[in-house]
Structure formats: structure tokens, C-alpha cells
Coordinates of C-alpha atoms and ligand atoms in Angstrom, one line a residue:
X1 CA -41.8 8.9 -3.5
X2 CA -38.5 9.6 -5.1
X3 CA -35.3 6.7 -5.9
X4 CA -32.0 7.6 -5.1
X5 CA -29.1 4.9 -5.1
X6 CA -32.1 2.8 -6.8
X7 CA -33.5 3.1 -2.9
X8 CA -37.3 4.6 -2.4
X9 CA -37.4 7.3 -0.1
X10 CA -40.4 8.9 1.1
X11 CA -40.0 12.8 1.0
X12 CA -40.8 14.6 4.1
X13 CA -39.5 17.9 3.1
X14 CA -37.1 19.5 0.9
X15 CA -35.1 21.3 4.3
X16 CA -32.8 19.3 6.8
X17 CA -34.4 20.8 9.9
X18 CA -30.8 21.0 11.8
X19 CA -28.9 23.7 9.5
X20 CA -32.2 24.7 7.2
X21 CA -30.1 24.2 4.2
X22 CA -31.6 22.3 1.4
X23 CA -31.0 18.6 1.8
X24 CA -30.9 15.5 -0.9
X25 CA -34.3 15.4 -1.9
X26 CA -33.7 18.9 -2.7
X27 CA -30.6 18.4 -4.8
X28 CA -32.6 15.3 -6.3
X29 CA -35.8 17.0 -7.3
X30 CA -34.2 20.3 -8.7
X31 CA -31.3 18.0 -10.9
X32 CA -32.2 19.2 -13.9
X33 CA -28.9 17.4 -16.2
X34 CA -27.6 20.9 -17.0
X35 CA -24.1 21.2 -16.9
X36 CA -22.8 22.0 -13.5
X37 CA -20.0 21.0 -11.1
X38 CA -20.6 19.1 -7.5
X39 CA -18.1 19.3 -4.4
X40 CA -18.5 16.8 -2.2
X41 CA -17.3 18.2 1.4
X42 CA -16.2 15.3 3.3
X43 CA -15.9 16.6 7.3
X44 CA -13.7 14.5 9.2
X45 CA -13.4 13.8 13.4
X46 CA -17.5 14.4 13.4
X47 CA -18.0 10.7 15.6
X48 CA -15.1 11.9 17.8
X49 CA -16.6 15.3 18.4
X50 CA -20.4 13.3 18.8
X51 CA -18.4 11.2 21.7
X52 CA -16.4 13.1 23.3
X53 CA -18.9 16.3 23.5
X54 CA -22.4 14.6 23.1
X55 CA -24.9 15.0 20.4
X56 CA -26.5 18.1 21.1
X57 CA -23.0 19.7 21.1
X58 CA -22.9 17.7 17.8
X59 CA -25.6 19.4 16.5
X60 CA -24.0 22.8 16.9
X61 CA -21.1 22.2 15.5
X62 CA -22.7 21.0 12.1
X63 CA -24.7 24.2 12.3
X64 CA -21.8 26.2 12.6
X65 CA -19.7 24.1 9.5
X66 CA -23.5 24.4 7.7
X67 CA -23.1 28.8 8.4
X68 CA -19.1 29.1 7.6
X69 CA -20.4 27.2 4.2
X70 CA -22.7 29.6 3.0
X71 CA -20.8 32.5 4.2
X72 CA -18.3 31.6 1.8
X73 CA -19.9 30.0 -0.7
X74 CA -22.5 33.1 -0.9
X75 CA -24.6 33.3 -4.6
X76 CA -21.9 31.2 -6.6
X77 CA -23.2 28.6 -5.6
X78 CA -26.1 26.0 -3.5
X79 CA -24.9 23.6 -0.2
X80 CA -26.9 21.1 0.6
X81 CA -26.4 18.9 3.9
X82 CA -26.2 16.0 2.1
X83 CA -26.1 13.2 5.1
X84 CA -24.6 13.1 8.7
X85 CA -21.6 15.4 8.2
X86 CA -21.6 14.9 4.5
X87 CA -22.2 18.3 2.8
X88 CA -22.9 18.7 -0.8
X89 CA -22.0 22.4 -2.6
X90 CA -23.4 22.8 -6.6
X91 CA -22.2 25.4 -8.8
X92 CA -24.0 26.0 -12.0
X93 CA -21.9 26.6 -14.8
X94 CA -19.2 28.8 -12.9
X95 CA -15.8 29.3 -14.2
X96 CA -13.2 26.5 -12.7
X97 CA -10.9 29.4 -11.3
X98 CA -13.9 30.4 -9.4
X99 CA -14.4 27.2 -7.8
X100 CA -11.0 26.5 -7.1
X101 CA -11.0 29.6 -5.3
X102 CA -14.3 28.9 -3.1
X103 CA -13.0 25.2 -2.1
X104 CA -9.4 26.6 -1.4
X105 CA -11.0 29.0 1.2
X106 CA -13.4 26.4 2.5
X107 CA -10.2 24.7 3.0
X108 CA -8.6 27.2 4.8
X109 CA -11.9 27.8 6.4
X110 CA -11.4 24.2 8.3
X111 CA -7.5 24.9 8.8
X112 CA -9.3 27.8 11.3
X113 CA -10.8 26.6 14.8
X114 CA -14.5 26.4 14.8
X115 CA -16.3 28.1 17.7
X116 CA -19.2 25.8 19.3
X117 CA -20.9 27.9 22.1
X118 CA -17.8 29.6 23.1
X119 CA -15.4 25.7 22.3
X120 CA -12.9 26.0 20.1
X121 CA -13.2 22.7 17.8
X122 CA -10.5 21.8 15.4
X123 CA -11.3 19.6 12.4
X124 CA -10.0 18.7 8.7
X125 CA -11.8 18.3 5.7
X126 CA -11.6 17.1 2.2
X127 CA -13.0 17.8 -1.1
X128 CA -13.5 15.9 -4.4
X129 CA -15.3 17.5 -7.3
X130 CA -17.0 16.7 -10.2
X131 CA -17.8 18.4 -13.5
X132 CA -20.7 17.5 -15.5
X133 CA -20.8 18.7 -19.1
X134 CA -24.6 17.8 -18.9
X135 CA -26.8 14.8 -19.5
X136 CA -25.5 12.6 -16.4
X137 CA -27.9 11.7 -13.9
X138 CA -27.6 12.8 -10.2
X139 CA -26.3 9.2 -9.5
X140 CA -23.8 9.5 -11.6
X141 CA -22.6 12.9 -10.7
X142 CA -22.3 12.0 -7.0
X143 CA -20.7 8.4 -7.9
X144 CA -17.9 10.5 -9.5
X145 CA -17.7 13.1 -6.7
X146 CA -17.3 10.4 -4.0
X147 CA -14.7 8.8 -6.0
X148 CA -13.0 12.0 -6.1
X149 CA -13.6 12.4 -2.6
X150 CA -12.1 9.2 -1.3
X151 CA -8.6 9.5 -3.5
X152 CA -8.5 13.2 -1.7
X153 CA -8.7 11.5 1.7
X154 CA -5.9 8.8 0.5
X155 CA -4.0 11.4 -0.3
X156 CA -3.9 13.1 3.3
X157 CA -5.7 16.1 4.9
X158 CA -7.1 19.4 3.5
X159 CA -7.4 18.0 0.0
X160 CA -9.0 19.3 -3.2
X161 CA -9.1 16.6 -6.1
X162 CA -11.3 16.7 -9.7
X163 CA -12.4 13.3 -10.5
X164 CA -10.2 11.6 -13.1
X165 CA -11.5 8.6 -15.2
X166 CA -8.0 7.3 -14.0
X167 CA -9.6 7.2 -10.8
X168 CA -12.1 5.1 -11.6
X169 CA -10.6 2.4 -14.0
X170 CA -7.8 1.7 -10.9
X171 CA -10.7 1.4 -8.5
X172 CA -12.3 -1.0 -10.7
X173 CA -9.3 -2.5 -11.5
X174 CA -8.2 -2.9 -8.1
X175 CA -12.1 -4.5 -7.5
X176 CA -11.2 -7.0 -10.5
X177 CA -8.1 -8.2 -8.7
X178 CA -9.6 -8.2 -4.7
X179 CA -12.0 -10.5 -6.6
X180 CA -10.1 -12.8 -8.6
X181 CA -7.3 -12.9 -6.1
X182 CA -9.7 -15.2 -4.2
X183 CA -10.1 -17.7 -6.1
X184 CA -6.3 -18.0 -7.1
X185 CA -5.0 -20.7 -4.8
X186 CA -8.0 -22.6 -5.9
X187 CA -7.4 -22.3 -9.3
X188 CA -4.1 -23.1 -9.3
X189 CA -3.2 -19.8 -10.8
X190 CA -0.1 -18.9 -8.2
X191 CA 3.3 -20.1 -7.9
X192 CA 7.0 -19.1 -6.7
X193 CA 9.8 -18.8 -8.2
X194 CA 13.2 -18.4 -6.8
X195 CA 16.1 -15.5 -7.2
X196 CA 19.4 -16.7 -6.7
X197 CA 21.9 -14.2 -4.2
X198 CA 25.1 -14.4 -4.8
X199 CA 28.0 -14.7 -2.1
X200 CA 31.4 -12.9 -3.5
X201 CA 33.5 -14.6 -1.2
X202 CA 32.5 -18.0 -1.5
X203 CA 32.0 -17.3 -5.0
X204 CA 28.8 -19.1 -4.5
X205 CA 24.9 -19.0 -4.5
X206 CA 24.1 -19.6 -0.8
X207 CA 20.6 -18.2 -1.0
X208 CA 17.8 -17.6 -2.7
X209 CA 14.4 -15.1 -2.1
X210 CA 10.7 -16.6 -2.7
X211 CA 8.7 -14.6 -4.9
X212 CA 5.0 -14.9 -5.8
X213 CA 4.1 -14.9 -9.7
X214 CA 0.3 -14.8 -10.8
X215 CA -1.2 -15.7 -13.8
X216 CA -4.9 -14.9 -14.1
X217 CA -6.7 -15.5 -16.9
X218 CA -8.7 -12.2 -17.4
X219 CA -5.9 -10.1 -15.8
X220 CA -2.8 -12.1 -17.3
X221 CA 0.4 -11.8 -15.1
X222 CA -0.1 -9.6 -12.2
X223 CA 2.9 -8.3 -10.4
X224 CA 3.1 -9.2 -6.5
X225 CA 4.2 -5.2 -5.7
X226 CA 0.2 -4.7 -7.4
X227 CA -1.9 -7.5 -5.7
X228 CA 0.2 -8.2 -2.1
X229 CA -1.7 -4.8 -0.8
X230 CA -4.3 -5.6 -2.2
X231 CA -4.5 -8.9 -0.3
X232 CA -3.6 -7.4 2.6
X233 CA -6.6 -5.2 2.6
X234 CA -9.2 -8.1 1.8
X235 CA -7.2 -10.8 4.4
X236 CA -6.2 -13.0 1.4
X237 CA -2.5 -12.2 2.6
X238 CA -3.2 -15.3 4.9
X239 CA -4.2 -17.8 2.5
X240 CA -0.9 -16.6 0.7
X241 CA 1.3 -16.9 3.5
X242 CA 0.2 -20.1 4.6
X243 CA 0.2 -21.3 1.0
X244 CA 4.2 -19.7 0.7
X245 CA 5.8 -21.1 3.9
X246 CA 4.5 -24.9 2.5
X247 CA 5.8 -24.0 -0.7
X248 CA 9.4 -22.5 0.5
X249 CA 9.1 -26.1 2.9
X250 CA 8.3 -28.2 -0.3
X251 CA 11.0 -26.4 -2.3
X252 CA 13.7 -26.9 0.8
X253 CA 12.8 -30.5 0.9
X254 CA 12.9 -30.8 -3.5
X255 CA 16.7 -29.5 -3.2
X256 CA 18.4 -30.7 -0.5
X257 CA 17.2 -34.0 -1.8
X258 CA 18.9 -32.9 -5.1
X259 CA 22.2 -32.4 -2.7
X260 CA 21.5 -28.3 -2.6
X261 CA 21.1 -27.5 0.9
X262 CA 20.5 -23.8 0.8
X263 CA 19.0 -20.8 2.3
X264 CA 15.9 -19.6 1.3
X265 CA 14.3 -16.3 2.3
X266 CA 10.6 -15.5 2.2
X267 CA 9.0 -12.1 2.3
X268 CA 6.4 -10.9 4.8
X269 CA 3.9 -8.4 4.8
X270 CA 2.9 -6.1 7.6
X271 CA -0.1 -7.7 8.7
X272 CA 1.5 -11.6 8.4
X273 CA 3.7 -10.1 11.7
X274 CA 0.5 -10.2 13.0
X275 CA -0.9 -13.6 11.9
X276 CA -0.9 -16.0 14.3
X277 CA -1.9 -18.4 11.9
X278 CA 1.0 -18.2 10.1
X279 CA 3.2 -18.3 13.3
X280 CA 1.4 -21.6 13.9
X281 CA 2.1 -22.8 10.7
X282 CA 5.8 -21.4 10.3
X283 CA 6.0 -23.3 14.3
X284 CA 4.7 -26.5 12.6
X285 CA 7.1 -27.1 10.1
X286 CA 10.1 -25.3 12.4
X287 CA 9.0 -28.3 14.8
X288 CA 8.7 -31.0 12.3
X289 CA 12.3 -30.1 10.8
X290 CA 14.9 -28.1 12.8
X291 CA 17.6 -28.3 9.9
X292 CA 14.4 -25.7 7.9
X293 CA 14.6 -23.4 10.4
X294 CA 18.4 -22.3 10.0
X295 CA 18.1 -22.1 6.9
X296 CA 14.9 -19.9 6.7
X297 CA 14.9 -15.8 6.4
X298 CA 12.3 -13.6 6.7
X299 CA 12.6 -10.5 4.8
X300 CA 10.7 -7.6 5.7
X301 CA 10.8 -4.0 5.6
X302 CA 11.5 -0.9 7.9
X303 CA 8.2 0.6 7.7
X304 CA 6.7 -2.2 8.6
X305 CA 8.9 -2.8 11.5
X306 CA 7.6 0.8 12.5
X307 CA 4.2 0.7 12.1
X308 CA 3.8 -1.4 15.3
X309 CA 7.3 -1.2 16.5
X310 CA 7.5 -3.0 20.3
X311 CA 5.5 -5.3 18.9
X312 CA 6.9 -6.4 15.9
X313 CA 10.2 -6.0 17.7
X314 CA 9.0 -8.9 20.1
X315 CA 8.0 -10.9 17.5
X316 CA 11.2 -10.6 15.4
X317 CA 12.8 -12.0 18.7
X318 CA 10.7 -14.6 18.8
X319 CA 11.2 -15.9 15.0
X320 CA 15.5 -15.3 15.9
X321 CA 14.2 -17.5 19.3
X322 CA 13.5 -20.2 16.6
X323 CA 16.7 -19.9 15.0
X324 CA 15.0 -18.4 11.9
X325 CA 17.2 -15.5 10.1
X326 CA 15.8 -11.9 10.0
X327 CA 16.7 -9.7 7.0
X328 CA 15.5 -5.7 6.4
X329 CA 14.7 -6.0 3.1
X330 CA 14.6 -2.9 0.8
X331 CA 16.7 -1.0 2.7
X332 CA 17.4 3.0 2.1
X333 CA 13.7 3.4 0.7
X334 CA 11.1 5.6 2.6
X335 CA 12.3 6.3 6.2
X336 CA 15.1 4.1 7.0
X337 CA 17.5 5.2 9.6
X338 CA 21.0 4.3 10.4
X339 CA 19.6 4.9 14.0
X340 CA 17.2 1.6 14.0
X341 CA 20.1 -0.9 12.7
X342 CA 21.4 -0.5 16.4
X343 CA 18.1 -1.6 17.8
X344 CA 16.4 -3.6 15.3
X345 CA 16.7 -7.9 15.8
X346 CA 18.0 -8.3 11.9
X347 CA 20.8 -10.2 10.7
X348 CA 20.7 -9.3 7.4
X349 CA 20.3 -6.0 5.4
X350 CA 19.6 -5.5 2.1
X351 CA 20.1 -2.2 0.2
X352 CA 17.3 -1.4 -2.0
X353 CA 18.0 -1.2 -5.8
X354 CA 17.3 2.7 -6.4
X355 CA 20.9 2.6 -4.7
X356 CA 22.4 0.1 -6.8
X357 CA 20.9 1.8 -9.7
X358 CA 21.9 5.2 -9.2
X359 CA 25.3 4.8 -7.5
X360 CA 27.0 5.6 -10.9
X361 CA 24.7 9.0 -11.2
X362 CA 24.6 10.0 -8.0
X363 CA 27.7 10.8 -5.8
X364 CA 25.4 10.4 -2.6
X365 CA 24.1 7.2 -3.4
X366 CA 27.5 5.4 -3.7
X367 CA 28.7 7.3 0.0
X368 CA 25.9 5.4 1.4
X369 CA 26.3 1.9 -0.1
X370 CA 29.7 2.3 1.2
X371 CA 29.1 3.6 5.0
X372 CA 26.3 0.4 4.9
X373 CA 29.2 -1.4 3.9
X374 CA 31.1 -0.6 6.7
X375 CA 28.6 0.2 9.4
X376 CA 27.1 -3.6 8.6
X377 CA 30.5 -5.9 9.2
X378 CA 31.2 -3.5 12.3
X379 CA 27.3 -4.4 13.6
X380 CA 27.8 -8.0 12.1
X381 CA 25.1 -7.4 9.6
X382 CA 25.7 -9.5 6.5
X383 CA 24.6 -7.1 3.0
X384 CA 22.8 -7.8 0.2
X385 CA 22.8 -5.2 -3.0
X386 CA 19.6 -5.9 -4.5
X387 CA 18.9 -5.2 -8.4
X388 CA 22.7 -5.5 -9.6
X389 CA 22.0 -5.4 -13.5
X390 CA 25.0 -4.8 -14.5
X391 CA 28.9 -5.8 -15.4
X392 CA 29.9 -2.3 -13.9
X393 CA 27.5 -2.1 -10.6
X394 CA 28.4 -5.9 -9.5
X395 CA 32.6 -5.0 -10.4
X396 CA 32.2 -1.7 -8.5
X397 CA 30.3 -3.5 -5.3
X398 CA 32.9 -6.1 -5.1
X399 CA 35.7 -3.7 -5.0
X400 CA 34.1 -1.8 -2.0
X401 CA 33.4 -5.1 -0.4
X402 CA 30.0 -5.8 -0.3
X403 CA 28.9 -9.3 0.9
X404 CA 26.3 -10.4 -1.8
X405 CA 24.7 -9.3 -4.5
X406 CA 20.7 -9.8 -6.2
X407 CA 19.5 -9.1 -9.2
X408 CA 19.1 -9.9 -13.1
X409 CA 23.1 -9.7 -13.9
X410 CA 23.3 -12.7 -11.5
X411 CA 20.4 -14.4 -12.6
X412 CA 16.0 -14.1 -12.9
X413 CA 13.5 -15.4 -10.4
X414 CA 13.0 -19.4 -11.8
X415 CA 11.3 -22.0 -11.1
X416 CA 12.1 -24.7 -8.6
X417 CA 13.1 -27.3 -10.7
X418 CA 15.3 -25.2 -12.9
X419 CA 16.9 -24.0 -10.2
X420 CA 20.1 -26.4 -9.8
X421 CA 21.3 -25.7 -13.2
X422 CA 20.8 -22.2 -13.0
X423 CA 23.0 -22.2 -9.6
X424 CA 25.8 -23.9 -11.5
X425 CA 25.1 -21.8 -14.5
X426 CA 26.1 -18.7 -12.3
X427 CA 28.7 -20.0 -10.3
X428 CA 30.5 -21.5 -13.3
X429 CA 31.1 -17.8 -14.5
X430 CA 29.7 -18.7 -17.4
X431 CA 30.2 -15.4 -19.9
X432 CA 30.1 -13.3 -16.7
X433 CA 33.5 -13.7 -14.6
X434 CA 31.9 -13.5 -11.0
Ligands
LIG1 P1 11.2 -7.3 -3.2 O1 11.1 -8.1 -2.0 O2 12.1 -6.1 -3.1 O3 11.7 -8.3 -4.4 C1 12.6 -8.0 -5.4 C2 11.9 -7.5 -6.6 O4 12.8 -7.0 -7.5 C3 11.3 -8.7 -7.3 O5 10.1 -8.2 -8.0 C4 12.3 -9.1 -8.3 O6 11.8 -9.8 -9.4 C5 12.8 -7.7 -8.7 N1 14.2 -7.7 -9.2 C6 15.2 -8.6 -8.9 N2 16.3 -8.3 -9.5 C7 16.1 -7.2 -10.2 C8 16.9 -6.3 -11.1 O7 18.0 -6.6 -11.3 N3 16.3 -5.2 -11.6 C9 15.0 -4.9 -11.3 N4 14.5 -3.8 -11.9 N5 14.2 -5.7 -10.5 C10 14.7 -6.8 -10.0 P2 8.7 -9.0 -7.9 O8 8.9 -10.4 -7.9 O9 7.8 -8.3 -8.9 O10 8.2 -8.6 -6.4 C11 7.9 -7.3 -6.1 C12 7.7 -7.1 -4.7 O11 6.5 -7.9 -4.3 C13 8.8 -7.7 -3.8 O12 9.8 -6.8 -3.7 C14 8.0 -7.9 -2.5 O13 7.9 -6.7 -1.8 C15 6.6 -8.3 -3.0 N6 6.5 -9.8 -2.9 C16 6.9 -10.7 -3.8 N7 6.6 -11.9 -3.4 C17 6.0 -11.8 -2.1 C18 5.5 -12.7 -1.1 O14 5.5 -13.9 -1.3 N8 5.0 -12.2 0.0 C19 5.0 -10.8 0.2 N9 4.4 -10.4 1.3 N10 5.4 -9.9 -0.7 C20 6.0 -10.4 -1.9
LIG2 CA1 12.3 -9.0 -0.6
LIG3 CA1 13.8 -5.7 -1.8

């Protein structure tokens, strides 16, 4: 009986009877805490290859992946099949160099077709690796290799990464957040604040964006650009939307009984353009209160347009259907193309700040604000600079005409009920001459 994983395991043998190499047991029992390094080979497509050919064919190919392993591993070092398509290599106190240069041709190895009686198979694989000065049990060891191992496959194909402790404290962190995150609603931990955008024409604030703010008390303030991924991986995003739209609704209703009747844009998340909960929500309160929906905007981004784009265009039809505005928010980062803005349903761009903020540095960067300039009133875009911060960038975008500007030279995100004054504030000129 051995305990891996704290799991009991009865031993049948120390030989997967498949390839014939030495499987976990065997890297178990012979895990003597000496110093050494593990590689973790992670073989991807194996369930595809299992369909598509059948297992017996899947059987084959692991043999063959098992026999180009210990061709070029050799004497430097043991593989062990580790589990289904998982193989494990161990190298016992070899030089890094060495190492490096073993995984780098296991890694070409895969780049290579692999022949499976007489089928050429393509596949990709990735590697993390871990190096034990000694004294770590085999738990340990592999916990650190996997780690390694799954921030090589977030990185892309064909990777080689060492473990990091970095790795670990922003998996644990992220863990900390996924979990607290959860109960923030309930504890009354989140709430929205409000950016004022500035119109230069009318001189006026005619909108403002909805932004998140959370205040845990283990983590302190968390930034919504940290924790709005992470709820979209563990479905929070939902209980956020839901909880936003009522809150933008709440904050409509707080100001236009103040006399401010104003735009107020919200931002969405890729998988909230799938949520039909929150269209069933955002089509309650649309219903309830017509005058909302012209004055809501959704902001969201290209990519996210992209990664389901007949779909999402449909549904960004739908919301304009409703009367609700559309704007592409952060506009000029990642893969934006002038292309899309002829096809997308937007009404509103906004130019990410890395332009604003290098437009004085960077020759480039101020051509494009101004061809987005003109390109946008020829398309009937309106234009939004975001992250204006200062005196020069906000005198230098008014010259070239843009429509409005964003960012801490205008004013900060606020609270609600601050808001008014802060409006007046801005539009007074106050110290600034907008
Ligand atoms: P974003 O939509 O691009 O929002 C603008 C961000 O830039 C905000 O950061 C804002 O505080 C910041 N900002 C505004 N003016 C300036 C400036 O002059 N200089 C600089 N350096 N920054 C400025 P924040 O509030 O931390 O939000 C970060 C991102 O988190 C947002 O980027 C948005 O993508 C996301 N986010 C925030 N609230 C929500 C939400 O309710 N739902 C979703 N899905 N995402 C949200
Ligand atoms: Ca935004
Ligand atoms: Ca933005």
C-alpha cells in the first residue's frame, strides 16, 4: 500500500504494461528527497486522437511518444508514464543547460509528425519543470511541476517554463479572490462609482461610465481590471451584472430626480453578451422606463465583439433595437481594425488611453487619434479620448477636434451622490479653463 495525493493505492507493479516504462509507483517508491529536477510532459489532442482513431490506435500512439522519449532522453535521465498521456521525465542532479537542451528537443520532437502504423499524427506539447534542491517530498515536487506546467499551457503551445514561487502566490491569490468575490454582494463590500465625460462643444458633462470598486476586508481594494476575469471564470460576472444594471437604474432615477438627466454607460464583459439573464433584466427595467433606455450605453470591447462575432453582432442589434447606445470601448488596444468600424452596430468609439498617453512621444500615435478623428464624424461615430491627464493632451485634442474627453484631468470616478457638484465643479472651469 502506498499514499500519493494523501490517496491509498494498492501497488500492482512498478511498469505501466502499455509503454514498459516505469510508472508512479515507481517514481514514488525510488523518491529518495535527493536533489533533482522533474519535467512534467503535458501531451495535448490525446482525447481527440482516442475519438477520432479509437483506442487501440490510442494505445500506439502513446507507445510511440513513450519510444521518441527515451530516445532522446537516453542515460540523462528516467521517464515515467505518469497517467493517461501525462509523462513524467527525472533528472538527477544534471546541469540546467543540459536539461534545457533535452526538453528543447523533446519540443521540437512534437513540432515533428508522429508515425502510428504508417499515420502521420500531429500533436503539441508542453513542459513545466521543477528543481528540487532536496528535502521536498514527491508531492510537493509534482505540485510545483504541475503549476509550472499549467502557466506553460496559458502561455500557448510548445512551451518550456521553470516553476516560479510567483506562480504560485498569483494562483493562490487569484483562489483568495474567486473565493471572496462570492460573498461580496452579500457583504455589501461592492459599489459604483461614476466618471464624468466631458463634451467640448457643449462644454458640458453629458455622460458618465459605471465602474465597480471593491473593498474586501482581507484583500483591501481590489481593482475591477484584477477580479472582472476572475468573475468571469467562476460565473460571478452574473450576480455583478445583474447587481450593476439596478445600480446604473437606481443611480439614473437618484439624478434625474436631482434635475440631471444624463447618460450613463455601463461596461460589459464577454460572457454578459451571452447572459440571458441579464438581457432579461436590462428588458425589465428598458420596459418599465423607456426614457432609461436612451440614455443607457453599453461599452464593450473589440475582442470581445470577435470572439463570437455573428453572434454578438446580433445581439448588439438587438440592444440598438431597444434604443440602448453601443460604444467600443478601449479602442486601438490588441487587434482593433479600422476595417470592423464599417461593420460593427456601435455608436460610439472610444480611443484607449495608451494613445492619449503617448501622443506627445510618439509621432504614430497622434496620426491615429487624428485619422479616428476624422474617420468617426465621416461614419457618424461620436469619440471619446479616454485617460486625458493632462492640461496639454485635453488642449491638443480639442484643437484636432475630438468630441469628448475621459479621464483624471476632467475629473475621478465618485460616488453617486457627489456626483452633481462634481459636474458643476468641471463645467464651471474651475482652475482648469475647459
Ligand atoms: P475601462 O472600461 O477602460 O475603464 C477605465 C479605467 O481607466 C477605469 O479603471 C478608470 O478609473 C481608469 N481611468 C480613468 N481615467 C484615467 C486616467 O486619466 N488615467 C488613468 N491611468 N486611468 C484612468 P478601473 O475603474 O480600475 O477599471 C478598470 C477596468 O475594469 C475597466 O476599464 C473595465 O474594463 C473593467 N470594469 C470596471 N467596472 C466594470 C464593470 O462594471 N463591468 C465590467 N464588465 N468591467 C468593468
Ligand atoms: Ca469602459
Ligand atoms: Ca476603456
Amino acid at each position: 500500500m502506498i499514499y500519493l495525493n494523501n490517496k491509498k493505492y494498492l501497488l500492482f507493479g512498478y511498469y505501466d504494461y502499455l509503454t514498459n516504462l516505469p510508472n508512479r509507483y515507481k517514481l514514488l517508491s525510488s523518491h529518495d528527497k535527493g536533489k533533482c529536477t522533474i519535467a512534467f510532459i503535458d501531451v495535448g489532442n490525446f482525447k481527440l486522437i482516442n475519438d477520432t482513431y479509437g483506442h487501440s490506435f490510442g494505445d500506439d500512439y502513446l507507445k510511440a511518444i513513450a519510444n521518441m522519449l527515451q530516445d532522446i532522453v537516453g542515460n540523462s535521465g528516467v521517464v515515467f508514464r505518469f497517467s493517461g498521456d501525462e509523462f513524467i521525465i527525472r533528472f538527477d542532479q544534471k546541469e540546467k543547460n543540459l536539461v534545457i537542451e533535452i526538453l528543447n528537443k523533446i519540443i521540437e520532437g512534437f513540432k515533428k509528425a508522429i508515425n502510428v502504423n504508417g499515420k502521420e499524427v500531429f500533436t503539441t506539447v508542453n513542459i513545466g519543470v521543477y528543481e528540487s534542491n532536496g528535502n521536498e517530498s514527491l508531492d510537493d515536487i509534482l505540485r510545483k511541476a504541475d503549476i509550472a506546467v499549467c502557466e506553460a499551457k496559458r502561455r500557448g503551445k510548445g512551451q518550456i517554463v521553470f516553476y516560479e514561487q510567483k506562480m504560485e502566490d498569483d494562483i493562490r491569490r487569484k483562489a483568495l479572490i474567486s473565493n471572496e468575490l462570492m460573498q461580496s454582494l452579500k457583504r455589501d463590500e461592492i459599489r459604483v462609482v461614476y466618471q464624468p465625460i466631458f463634451d467640448i462643444n457643449k462644454a458640458k458633462v453629458d455622460m458618465i461610465e459605471a465602474l465597480l470598486r471593491w473593498d474586501n476586508v482581507i484583500l483591501g481594494n481590489v481593482s475591477p481590471s484584477e477580479f472582472i476575469p476572475i468573475a468571469e471564470e467562476n460565473g460571478y460576472i452574473h450576480e455583478l451584472g445583474k447587481y450593476l444594471i439596478n445600480e446604473v437604474y437606481r443611480a439614473f432615477n437618484y439624478l434625474n430626480s436631482m434635475g440631471l438627466n444624463i447618460c450613463i454607460s455601463a461596461n460589459l464583459s464577454p460572457r454578459q453578451l451571452t447572459d440571458d439573464k441579464l438581457k432579461d433584466e436590462l428588458n425589465g427595467l428598458l420596459l418599465k422606463d423607456m426614457d432609461f433606455a436612451k440614455k443607457v450605453i453599453l461599452e464593450i470591447t473589440e475582442t470581445q465583439i470577435l470572439s463570437n462575432e455573428s453572434h454578438n453582432i446580433d445581439m448588439l442589434n438587438k440592444l440598438r433595437g431597444l434604443g440602448i447606445k453601443i460604444a467600443l470601448d478601449d479602442f486601438g488596444k490588441g487587434f482593433s481594425s479600422l476595417n470592423n468600424l464599417a461593420f460593427y452596430p456601435v455608436d460610439i468609439i472610444k480611443i484607449d488611453k495608451i494613445f492619449t498617453q503617448s501622443m506627445f512621444e510618439n509621432e504614430k500615435a497622434k496620426n491615429i487619434i487624428q485619422i479616428l478623428i476624422f474617420a468617426s464624424s465621416k461614419l457618424g461615430y461620436k469619440l471619446v479620448a479616454e485617460g486625458v491627464e493632462t492640461r496639454e493632451q485635453f488642449e491638443y485634442l480639442k484643437t484636432i477636434g475630438c468630441d469628448k474627453v475621459q479621464g483624471y484631468y476632467i475629473g475621478k470616478p465618485v460616488d453617486v451622490h457627489v456626483l452633481i457638484d462634481e459636474i458643476k465643479r468641471i463645467e464651471s472651469g474651475a482652475n482648469k479653463n475647459l
